[in-house]
XYZ file of C-alpha atoms in Angstrom:
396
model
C -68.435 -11.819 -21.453
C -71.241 -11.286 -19.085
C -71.995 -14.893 -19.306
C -68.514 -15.708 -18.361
C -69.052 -13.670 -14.884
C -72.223 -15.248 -14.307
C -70.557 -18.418 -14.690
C -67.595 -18.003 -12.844
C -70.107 -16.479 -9.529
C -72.541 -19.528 -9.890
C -68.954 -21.624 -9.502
C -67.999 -18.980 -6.238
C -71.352 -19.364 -4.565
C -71.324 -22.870 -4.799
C -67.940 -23.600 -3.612
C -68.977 -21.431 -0.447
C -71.902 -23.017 0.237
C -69.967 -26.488 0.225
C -67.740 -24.577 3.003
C -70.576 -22.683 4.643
C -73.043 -26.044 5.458
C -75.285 -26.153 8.493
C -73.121 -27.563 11.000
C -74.570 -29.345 14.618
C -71.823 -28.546 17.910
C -72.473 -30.295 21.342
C -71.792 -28.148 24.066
C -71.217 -30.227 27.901
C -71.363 -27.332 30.358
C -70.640 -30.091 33.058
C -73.993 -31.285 34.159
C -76.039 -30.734 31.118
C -75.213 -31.997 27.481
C -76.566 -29.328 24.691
C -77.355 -29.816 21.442
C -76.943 -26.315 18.110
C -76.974 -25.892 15.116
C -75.513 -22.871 13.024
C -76.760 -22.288 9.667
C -74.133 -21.630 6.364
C -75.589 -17.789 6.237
C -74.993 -17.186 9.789
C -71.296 -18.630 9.176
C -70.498 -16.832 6.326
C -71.911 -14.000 8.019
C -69.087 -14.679 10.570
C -66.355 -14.752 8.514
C -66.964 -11.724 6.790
C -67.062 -9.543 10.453
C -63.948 -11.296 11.438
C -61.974 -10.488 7.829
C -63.245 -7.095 7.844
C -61.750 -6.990 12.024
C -58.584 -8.617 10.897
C -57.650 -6.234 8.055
C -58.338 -3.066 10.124
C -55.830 -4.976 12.906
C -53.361 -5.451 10.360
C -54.012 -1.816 9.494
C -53.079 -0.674 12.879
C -50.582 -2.657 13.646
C -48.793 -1.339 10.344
C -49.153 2.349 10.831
C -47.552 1.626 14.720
C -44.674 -0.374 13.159
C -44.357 2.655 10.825
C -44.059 5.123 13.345
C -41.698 3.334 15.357
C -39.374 3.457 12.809
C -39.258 7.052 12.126
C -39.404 7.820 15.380
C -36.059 5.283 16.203
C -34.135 7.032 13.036
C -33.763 3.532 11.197
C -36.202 5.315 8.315
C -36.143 9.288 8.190
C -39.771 10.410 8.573
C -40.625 13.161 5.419
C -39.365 16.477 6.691
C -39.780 20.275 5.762
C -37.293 21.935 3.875
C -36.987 24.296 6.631
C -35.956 21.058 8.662
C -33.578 19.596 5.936
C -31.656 22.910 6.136
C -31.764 23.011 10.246
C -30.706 19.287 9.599
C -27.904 19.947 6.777
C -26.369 23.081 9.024
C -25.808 20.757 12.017
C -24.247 18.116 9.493
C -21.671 20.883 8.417
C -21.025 22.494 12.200
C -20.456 18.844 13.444
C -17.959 18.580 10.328
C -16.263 22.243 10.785
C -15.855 21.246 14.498
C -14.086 17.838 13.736
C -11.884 19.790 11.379
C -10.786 22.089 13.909
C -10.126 19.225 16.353
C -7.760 17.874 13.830
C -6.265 20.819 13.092
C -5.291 21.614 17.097
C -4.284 18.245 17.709
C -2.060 18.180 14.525
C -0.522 21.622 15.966
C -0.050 20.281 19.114
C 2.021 17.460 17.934
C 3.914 19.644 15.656
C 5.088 21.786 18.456
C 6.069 19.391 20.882
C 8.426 17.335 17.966
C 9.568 20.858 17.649
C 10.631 21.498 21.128
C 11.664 17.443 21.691
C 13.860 18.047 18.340
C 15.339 21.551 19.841
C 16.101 19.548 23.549
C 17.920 16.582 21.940
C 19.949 19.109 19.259
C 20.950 21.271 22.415
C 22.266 18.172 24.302
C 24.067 16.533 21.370
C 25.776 19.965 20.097
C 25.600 22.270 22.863
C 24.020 25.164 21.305
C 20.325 25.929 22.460
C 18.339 28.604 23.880
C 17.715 27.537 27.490
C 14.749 29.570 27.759
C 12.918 27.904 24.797
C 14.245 24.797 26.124
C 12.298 24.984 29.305
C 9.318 25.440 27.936
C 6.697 23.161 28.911
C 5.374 20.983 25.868
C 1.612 21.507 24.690
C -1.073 19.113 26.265
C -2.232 16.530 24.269
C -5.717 15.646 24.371
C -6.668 11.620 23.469
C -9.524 12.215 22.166
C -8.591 14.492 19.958
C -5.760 11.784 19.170
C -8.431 9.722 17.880
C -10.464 11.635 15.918
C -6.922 12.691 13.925
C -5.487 9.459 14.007
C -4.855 9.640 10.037
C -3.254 12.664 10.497
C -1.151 12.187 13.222
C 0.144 8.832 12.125
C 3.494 10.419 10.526
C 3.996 12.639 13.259
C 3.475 9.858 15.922
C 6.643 7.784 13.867
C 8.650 10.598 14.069
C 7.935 11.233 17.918
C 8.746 7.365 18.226
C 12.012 7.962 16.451
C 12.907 10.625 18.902
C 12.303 8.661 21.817
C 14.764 6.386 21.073
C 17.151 9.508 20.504
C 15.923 10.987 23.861
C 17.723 7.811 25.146
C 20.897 7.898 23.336
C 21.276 11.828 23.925
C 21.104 11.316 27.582
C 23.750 8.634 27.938
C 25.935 10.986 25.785
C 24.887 14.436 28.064
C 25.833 11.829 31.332
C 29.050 10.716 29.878
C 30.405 14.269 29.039
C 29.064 15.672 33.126
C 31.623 12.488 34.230
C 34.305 13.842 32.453
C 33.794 17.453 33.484
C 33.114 16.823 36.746
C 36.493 14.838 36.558
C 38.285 17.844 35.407
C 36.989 20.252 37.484
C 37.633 18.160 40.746
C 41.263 17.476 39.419
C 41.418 21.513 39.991
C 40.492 21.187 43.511
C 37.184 22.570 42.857
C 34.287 21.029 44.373
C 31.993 20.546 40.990
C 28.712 21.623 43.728
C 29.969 25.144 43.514
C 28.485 25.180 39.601
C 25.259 23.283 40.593
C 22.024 25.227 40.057
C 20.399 26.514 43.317
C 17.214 25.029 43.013
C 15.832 21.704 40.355
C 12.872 22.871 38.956
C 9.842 21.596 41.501
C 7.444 18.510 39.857
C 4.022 17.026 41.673
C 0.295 16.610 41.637
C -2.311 13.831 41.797
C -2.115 10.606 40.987
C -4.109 9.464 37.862
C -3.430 6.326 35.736
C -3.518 6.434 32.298
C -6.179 5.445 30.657
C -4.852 3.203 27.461
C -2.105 2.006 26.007
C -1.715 4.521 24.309
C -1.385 7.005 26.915
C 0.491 4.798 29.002
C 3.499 4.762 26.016
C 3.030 8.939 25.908
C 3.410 9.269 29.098
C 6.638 6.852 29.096
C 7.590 9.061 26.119
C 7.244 12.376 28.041
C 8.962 11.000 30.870
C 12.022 10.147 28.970
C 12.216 13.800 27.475
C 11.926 15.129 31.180
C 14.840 13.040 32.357
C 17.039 14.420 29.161
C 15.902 17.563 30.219
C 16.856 17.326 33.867
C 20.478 15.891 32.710
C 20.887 18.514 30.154
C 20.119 20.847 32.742
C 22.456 19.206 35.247
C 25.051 19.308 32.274
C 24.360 22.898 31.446
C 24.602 23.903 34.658
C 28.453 22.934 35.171
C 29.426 24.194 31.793
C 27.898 27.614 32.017
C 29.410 27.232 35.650
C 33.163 26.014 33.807
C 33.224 29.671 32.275
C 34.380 31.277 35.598
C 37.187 29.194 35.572
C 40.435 30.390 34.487
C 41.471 28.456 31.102
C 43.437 30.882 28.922
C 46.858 31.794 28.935
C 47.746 35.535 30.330
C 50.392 35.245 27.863
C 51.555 34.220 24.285
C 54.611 32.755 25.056
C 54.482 30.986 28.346
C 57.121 29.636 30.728
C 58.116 29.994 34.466
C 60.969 31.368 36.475
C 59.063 30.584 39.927
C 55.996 28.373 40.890
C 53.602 28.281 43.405
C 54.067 27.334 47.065
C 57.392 27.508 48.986
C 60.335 29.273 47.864
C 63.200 31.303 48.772
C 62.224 34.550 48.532
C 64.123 36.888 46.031
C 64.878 39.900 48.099
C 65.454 37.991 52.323
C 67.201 34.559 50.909
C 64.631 33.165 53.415
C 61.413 30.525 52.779
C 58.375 32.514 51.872
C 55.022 31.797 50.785
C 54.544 32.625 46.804
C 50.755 32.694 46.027
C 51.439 32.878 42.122
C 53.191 31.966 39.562
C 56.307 34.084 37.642
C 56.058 34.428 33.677
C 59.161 35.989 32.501
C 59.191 38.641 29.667
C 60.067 41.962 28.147
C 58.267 45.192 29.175
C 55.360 45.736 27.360
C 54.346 41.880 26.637
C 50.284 41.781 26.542
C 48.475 40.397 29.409
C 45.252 38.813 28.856
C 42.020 38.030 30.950
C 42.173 34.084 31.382
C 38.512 34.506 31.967
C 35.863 35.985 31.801
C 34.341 38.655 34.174
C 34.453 41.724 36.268
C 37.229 44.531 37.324
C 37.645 44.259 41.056
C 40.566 46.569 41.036
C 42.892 48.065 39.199
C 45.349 49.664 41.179
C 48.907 50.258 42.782
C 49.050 47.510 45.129
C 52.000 47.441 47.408
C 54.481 44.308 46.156
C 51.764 43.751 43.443
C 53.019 47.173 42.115
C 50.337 47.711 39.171
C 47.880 44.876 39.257
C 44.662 43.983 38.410
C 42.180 41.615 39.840
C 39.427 39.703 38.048
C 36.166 38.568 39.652
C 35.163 35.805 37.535
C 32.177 34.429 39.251
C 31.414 31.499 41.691
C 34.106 32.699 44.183
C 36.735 32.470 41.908
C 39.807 35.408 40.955
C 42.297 35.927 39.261
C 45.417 38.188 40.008
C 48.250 39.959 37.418
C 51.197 41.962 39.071
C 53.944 43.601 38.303
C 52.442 45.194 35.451
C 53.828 48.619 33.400
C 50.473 49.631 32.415
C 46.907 49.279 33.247
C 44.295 49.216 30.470
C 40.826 48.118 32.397
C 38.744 50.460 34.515
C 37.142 48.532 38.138
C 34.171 47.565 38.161
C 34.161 47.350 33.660
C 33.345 43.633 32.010
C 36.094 41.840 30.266
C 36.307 38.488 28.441
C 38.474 35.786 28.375
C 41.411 36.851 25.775
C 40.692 40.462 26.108
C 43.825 42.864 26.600
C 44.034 44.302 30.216
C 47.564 45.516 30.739
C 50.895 45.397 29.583
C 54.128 43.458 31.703
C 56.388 45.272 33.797
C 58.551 45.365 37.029
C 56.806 47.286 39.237
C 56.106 46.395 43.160
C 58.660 44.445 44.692
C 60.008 42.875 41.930
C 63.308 42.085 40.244
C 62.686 42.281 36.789
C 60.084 42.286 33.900
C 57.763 40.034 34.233
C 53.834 38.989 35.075
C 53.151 37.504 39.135
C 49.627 35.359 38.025
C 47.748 34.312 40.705
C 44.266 32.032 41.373
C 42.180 32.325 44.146
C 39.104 30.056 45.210
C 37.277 31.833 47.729
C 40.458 34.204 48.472
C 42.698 31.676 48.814
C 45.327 31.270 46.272
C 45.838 27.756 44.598
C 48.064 26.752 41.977
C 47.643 28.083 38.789
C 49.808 25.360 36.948
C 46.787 22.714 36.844
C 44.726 25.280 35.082
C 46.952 26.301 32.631
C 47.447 22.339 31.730
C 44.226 21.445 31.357
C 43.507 24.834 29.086
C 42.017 22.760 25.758
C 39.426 20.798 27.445
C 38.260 23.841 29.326
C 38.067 25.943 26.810
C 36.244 23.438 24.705
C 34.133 23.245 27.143
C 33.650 27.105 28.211
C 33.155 27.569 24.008
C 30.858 25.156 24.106
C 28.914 26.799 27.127
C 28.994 30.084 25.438
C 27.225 29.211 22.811
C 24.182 28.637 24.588
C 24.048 32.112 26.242
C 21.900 34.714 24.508
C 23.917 37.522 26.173
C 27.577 37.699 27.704
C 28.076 35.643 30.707
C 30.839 36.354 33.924
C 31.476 37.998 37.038
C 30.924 37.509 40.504
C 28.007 35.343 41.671
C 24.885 36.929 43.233
């Protein structure tokens, strides 16, 4: 064996001195030509320095490339446990605080499909708590949007779904004001006397959305605001409607005198009659044909027993004639409730009930109420529905 290896370093040496030969190098410095030589030993010499400087460059340059990385996060560097754990708990707080993100966002969504679902089921039915109604919807925050995408993806269909019934809703709410605001004009009743006061006040900054996204949300919300403001609009007249006299003040009813110019009963000569005459026998219940508040109940001169109704938005009601009172003033009553019974007192020639209406305390015929009772009381019914608490009486 030992043979071998003195072999095999005879064949080393050798094959390094054929590399490692004296070698002769000119050298021209410009004016002078010079003549070296540089002996194998010294040149193996040489080498050796410049493979022993080359490895502890590569060395170096290593441990730098090394560091570099750890320090850039491409290769964790070796930490402490204490560091894993600081390293694991920001992990899970990062996690907790996406989760929570979610979970408002997901909220947030849920609430305002809630409140869209409640406008467009008030519009289409008419029963809705206005209060709820005006509500304003949650904010909804787009980054949050993003980071639940997943989750909101269901509830984003069904908020895409509503839109389009947002649209249909409206054109239904605007085709039902037309034909109220038909009606009530047909009564000689300007429909601006129902119209709120005051349209709830919108503004502020200008600031363009930011994606596409936002951009559709935003056309989104602004369909829900105009439903709102027509439902509003809409609500407004019908809750208005309710002060109008619909109902009959009778069961049975029929004339024996209209309104306007007759002869009068008692002179033979043309007189003013501010009512209408339903005949009757004594004692025939008389009914509110609206709803709202006792302004008297009284002897009355020609009225003879009679009661007057304030039912709100300038408009009364009068009953004459009657045998017995059974309201106290100033006392609520609704439409259909029993006030009095029919009589022949005042100036009057026999049993039966003097009606009157009066738009800001002027008497109009009562006939065009009484023939357009259904719609009105569809409508009024319809109104009612929507009012937490009873509704009536004089405006403030």
């Amino acid at each position: 064996m030992s043979k071998i290896s003195i072999a095999s370093s005879a064949q080393f040496l050798s094959r390094l001195k054929t590399h490692f030969t004296t070698r002769d190098f000119i050298f021209h410095d410009g004016r002078d030509l010079r003549r070296f030589s540089v002996g194998g030993r010294t040149q193996a010499l040489m080498a050796g320095v410049a493979g022993i400087t080359l490895c502890f460059s590569a060395y170096g340059v290593a441990q730098a490339a090394v560091g570099a990385v750890a320090l850039s996060g491409i290769v964790d560097a070796p930490l402490s446990p204490e560091a894993k754990v600081a390293q694991m708990q920001a992990r899970v707080t990062a996690m907790q605080a996406d989760v929570e993100t979610i979970k408002q966002a997901a909220q947030a969504h849920a609430q305002r499909v809630e409140q869209r679902q409640a406008l467009i089921s008030a519009v289409m039915t008419g029963k809705g708590d206005p209060r709820a109604l005006s509500m304003n919807a949650p904010a909804i925050d787009s980054h949050a949007d993003k980071v639940a995408a997943d989750v909101l993806a269901p509830l984003k269909k069904v908020e895409q779904r509503q839109v389009a019934m947002a649209v249909k809703a409206r054109y239904a709410a605007e085709q039902r004001y037309a034909m109220t605001v038909a009606h009530v004009r047909n009564l000689g009743i300007a429909p601006e006397r129902f119209a709120p006061r005051a349209m709830p006040a919108m503004g502020g900054p200008f600031e363009a959305a930011d994606s596409a996204e936002a951009e559709a949300d935003l056309r989104a919300d602004m369909q829900f605001r105009s439903l709102f403001m027509t439902w509003k609009k809409l609500d407004s007249l019908e809750q208005g409607v309710i002060a109008i006299p619909s109902a009959q003040p009778v069961e049975h009813l029929a004339f024996t005198s209209n309104f306007g110019i007759r002869s009068d009963p008692f002179r033979g000569t043309a007189a003013m009659h501010a009512g209408v005459d339903i005949p009757g026998p004594v004692g025939t219940p008389v009914y509110a044909t609206a709803d709202g508040i006792i302004d008297r109940a009284e002897r009355a001169g020609g009225y003879g027993n009679m009661v007057e109704i304030n039912h709100g938005k300038g408009i009364q009601t009068r009953y004459g004639h009657l045998s017995k009172i059974l309201v106290a003033p100033f006392t609520r009553v609704h439409r259909g409730q029993l006030i009095a019974l029919m009589g022949s007192t005042g100036r009057s020639t026999g049993p039966h009930l003097h009606y009157e209406v009066r738009i800001d305390g002027h008497a109009v015929n009562p006939v065009p109420f009484l023939q357009t009772a259904d719609y009105l009381l569809a409508v009024q019914d319809r109104a009612l529905r929507t009012v937490p608490v009873a509704v009536g009486g004089p405006a403030d």
